[in-house]
PDB file of C-alpha atoms in Angstrom:
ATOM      1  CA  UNK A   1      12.468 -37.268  34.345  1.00 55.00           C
ATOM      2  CA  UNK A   2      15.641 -35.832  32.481  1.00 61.00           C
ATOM      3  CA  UNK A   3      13.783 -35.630  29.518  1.00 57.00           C
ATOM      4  CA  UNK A   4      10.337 -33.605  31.499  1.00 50.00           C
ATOM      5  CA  UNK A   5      13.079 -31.075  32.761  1.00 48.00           C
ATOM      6  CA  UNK A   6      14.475 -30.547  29.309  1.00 49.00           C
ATOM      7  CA  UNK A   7      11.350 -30.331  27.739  1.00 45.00           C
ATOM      8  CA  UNK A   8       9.466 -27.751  30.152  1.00 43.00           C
ATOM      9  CA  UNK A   9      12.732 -25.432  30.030  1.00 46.00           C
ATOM     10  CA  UNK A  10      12.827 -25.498  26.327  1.00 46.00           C
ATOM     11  CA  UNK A  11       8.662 -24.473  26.842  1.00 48.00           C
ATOM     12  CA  UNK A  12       9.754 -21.709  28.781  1.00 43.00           C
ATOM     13  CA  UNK A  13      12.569 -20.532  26.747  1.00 50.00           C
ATOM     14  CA  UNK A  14      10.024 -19.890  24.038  1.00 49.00           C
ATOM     15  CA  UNK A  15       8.049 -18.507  25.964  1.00 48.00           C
ATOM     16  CA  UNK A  16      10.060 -15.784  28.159  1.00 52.00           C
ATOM     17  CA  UNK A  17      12.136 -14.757  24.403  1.00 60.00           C
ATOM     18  CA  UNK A  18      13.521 -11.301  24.577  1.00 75.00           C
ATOM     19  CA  UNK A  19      12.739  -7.569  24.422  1.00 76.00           C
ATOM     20  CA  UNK A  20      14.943  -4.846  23.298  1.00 78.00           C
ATOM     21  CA  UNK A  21      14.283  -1.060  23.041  1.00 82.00           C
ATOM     22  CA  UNK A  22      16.730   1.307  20.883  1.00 84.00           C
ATOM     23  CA  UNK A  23      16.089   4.594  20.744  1.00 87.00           C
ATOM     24  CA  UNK A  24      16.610   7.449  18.040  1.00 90.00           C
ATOM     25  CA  UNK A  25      18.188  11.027  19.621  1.00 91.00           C
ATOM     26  CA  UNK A  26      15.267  12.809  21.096  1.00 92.00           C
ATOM     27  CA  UNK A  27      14.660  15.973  18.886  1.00 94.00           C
ATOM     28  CA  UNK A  28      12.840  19.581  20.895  1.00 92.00           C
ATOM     29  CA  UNK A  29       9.759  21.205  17.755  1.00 92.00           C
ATOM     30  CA  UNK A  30      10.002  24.870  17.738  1.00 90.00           C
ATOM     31  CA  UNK A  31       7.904  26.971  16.005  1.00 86.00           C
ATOM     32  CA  UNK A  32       9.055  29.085  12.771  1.00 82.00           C
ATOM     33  CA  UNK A  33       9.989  32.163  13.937  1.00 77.00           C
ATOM     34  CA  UNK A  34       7.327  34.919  14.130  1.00 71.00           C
ATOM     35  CA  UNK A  35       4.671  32.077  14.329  1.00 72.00           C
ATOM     36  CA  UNK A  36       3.494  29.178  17.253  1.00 72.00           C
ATOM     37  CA  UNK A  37       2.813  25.669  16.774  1.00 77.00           C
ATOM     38  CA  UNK A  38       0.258  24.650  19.607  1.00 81.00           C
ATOM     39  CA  UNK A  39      -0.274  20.756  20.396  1.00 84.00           C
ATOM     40  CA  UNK A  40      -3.732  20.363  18.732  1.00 87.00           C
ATOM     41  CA  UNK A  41      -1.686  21.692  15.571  1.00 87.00           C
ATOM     42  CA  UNK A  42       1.243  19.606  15.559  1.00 90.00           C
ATOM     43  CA  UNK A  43      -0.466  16.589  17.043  1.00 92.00           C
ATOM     44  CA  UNK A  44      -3.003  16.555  13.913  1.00 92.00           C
ATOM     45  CA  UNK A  45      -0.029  17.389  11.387  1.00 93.00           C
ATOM     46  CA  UNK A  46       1.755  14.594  12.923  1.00 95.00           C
ATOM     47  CA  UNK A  47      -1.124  12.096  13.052  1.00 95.00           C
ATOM     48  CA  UNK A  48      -1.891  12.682   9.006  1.00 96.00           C
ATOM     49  CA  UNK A  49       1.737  12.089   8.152  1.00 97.00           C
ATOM     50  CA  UNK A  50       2.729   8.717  10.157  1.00 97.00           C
ATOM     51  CA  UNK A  51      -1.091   7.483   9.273  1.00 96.00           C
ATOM     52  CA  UNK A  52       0.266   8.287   5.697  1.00 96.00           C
ATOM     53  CA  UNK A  53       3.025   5.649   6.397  1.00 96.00           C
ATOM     54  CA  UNK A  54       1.375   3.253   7.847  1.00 96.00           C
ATOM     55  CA  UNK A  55       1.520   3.871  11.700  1.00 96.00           C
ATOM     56  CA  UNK A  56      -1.711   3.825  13.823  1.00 96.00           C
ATOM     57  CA  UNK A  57      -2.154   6.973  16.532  1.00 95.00           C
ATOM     58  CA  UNK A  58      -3.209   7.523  19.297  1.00 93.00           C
ATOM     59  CA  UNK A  59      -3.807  10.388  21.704  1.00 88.00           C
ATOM     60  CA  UNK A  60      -3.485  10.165  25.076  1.00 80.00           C
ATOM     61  CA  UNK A  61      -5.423  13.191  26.576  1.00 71.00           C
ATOM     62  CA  UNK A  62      -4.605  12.241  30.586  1.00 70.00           C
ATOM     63  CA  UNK A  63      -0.761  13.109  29.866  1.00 69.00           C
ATOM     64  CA  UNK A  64      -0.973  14.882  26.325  1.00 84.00           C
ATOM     65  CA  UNK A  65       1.042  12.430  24.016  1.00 91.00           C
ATOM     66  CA  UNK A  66       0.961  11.169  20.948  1.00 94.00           C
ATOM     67  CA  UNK A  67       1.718   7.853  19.983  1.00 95.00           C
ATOM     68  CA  UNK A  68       2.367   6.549  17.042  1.00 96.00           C
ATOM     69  CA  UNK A  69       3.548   3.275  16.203  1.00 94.00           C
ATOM     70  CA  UNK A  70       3.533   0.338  13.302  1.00 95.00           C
ATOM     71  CA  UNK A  71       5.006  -2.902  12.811  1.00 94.00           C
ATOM     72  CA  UNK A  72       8.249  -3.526  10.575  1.00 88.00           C
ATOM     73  CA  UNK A  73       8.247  -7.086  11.218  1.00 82.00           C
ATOM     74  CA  UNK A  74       5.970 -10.026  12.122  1.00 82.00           C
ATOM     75  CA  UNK A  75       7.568 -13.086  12.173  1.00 79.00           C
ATOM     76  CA  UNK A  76       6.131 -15.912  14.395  1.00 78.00           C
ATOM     77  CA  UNK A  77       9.506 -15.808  16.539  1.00 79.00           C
ATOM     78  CA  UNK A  78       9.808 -12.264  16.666  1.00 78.00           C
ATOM     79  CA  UNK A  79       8.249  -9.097  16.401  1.00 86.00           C
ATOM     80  CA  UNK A  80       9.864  -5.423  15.578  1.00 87.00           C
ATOM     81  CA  UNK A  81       7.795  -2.233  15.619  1.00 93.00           C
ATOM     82  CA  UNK A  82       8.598   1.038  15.365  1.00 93.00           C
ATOM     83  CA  UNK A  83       7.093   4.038  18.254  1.00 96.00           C
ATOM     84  CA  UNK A  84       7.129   7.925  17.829  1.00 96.00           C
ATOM     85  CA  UNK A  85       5.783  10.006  20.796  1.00 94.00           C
ATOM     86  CA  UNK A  86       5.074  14.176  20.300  1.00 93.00           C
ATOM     87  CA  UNK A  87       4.584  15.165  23.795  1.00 89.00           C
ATOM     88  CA  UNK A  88       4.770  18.881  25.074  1.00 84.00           C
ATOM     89  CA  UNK A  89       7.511  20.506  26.991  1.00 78.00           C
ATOM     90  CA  UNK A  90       7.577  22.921  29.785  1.00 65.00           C
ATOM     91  CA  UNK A  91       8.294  25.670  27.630  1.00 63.00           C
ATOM     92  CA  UNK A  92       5.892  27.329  25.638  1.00 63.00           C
ATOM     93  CA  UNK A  93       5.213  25.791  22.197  1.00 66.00           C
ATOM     94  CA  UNK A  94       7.809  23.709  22.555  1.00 86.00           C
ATOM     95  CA  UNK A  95       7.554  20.035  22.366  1.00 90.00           C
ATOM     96  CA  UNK A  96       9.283  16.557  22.145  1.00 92.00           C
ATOM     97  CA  UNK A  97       9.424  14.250  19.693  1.00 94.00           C
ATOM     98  CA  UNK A  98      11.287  10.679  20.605  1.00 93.00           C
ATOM     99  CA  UNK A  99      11.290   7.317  18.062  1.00 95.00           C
ATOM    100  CA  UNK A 100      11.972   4.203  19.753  1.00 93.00           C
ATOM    101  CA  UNK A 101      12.317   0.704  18.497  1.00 89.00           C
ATOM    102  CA  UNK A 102      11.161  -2.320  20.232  1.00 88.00           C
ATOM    103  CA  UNK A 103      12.321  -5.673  19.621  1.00 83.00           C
ATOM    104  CA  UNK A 104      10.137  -8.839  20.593  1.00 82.00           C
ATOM    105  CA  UNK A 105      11.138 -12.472  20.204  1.00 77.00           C
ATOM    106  CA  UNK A 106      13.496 -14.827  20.045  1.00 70.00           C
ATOM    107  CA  UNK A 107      16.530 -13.503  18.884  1.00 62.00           C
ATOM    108  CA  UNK A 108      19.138 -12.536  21.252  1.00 60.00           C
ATOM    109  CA  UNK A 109      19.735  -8.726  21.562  1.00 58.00           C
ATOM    110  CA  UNK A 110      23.481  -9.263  20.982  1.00 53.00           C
ATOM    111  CA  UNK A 111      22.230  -9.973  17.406  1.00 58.00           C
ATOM    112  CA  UNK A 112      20.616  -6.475  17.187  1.00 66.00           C
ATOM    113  CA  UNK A 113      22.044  -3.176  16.376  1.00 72.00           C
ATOM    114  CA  UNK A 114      21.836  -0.923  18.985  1.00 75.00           C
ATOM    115  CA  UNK A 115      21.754   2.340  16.810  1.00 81.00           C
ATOM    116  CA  UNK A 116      18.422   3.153  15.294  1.00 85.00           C
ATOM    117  CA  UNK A 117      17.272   6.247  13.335  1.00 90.00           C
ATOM    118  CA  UNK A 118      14.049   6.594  12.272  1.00 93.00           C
ATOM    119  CA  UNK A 119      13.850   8.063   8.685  1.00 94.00           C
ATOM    120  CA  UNK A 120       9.862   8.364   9.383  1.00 96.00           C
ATOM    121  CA  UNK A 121      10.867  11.316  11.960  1.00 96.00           C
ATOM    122  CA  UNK A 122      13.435  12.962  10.068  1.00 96.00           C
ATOM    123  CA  UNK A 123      10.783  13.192   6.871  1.00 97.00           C
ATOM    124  CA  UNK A 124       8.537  14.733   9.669  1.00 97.00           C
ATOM    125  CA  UNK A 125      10.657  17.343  10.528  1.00 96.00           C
ATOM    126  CA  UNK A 126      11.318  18.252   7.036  1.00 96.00           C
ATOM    127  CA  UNK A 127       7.311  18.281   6.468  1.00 96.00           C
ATOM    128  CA  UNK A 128       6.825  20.835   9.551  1.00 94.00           C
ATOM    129  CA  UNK A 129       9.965  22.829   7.982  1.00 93.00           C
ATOM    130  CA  UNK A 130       8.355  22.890   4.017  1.00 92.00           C
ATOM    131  CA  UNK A 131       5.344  23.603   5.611  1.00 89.00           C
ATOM    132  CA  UNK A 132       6.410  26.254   8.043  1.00 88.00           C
ATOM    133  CA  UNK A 133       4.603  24.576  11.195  1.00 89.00           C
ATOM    134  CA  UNK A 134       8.074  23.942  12.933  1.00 91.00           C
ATOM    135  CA  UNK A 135      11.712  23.120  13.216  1.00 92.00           C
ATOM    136  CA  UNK A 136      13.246  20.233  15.098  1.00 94.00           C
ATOM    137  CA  UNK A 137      16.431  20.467  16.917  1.00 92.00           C
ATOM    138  CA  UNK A 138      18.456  17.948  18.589  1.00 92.00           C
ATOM    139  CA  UNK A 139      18.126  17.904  22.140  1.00 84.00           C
ATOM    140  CA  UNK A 140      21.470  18.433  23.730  1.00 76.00           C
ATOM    141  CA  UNK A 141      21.434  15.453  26.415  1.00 69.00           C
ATOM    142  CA  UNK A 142      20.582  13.290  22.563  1.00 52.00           C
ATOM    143  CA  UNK A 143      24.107  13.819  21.321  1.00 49.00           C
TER     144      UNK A 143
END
């Protein structure tokens, strides 16, 4: 029987493993000045550029977000992929742009780093700078 228990908790231990999320520092889009960056604008910029690196979008039209995401690894025991969301703000032509990390698997969070910064988003925000679309900003509550 000793061996039963041992086996079906090292069955379940497999299968429960562990999820992590890390986020980057939320950054605010702003327009150039003298010009305005609307959603349908920034959402297509955005969507060429990560589908450029390999991330598959999508947009949500119920709550106006864009999601992009791909995988940086795919290991059997565990799975890492990387998540960028464009999603407007209450102000006008302003909008969000957050890049979060998820962790799937088998390996203990302890054994991965909490910090995370996506380069993918700050190439972004030099695209929408170069090609005068927008600026990004760090939000204040982001550090």
């Amino acid at each position: 029987m000793t061996k039963l228990k041992t086996l079906l908790f090292l069955s379940l231990a497999l299968v429960a493993g562990c999820t992590n999320v890390t986020s980057d520092a939320a950054r605010s889009v702003y327009p150039v000045t003298g010009s305005s960056l609307n959603t349908k604008a920034l959402f297509s910029a955005a969507s060429e550029f990560f589908g450029e690196r390999s991330y598959r979008c999508d947009h949500e039209r119920e709550g106006g977000i864009l999601r992009c995401y791909r995988k940086l690894r795919d290991l059997y025991i565990h799975q890492t992929r990387a998540e960028v969301m464009v999603l407007p703000d209450d102000e006008v032509h302003v909008h969000t742009l957050y890049a979060n990390r998820w962790d799937e698997g088998l390996i203990p969070g302890e054994l991965i780093s909490k910090e995370y910064t996506n380069p993918d988003v700050l190439a972004f925000c030099e695209h929408l700078k170069a090609q005068a679309l927008g600026e990004c900003r760090l939000r204040p509550e982001s550090g």
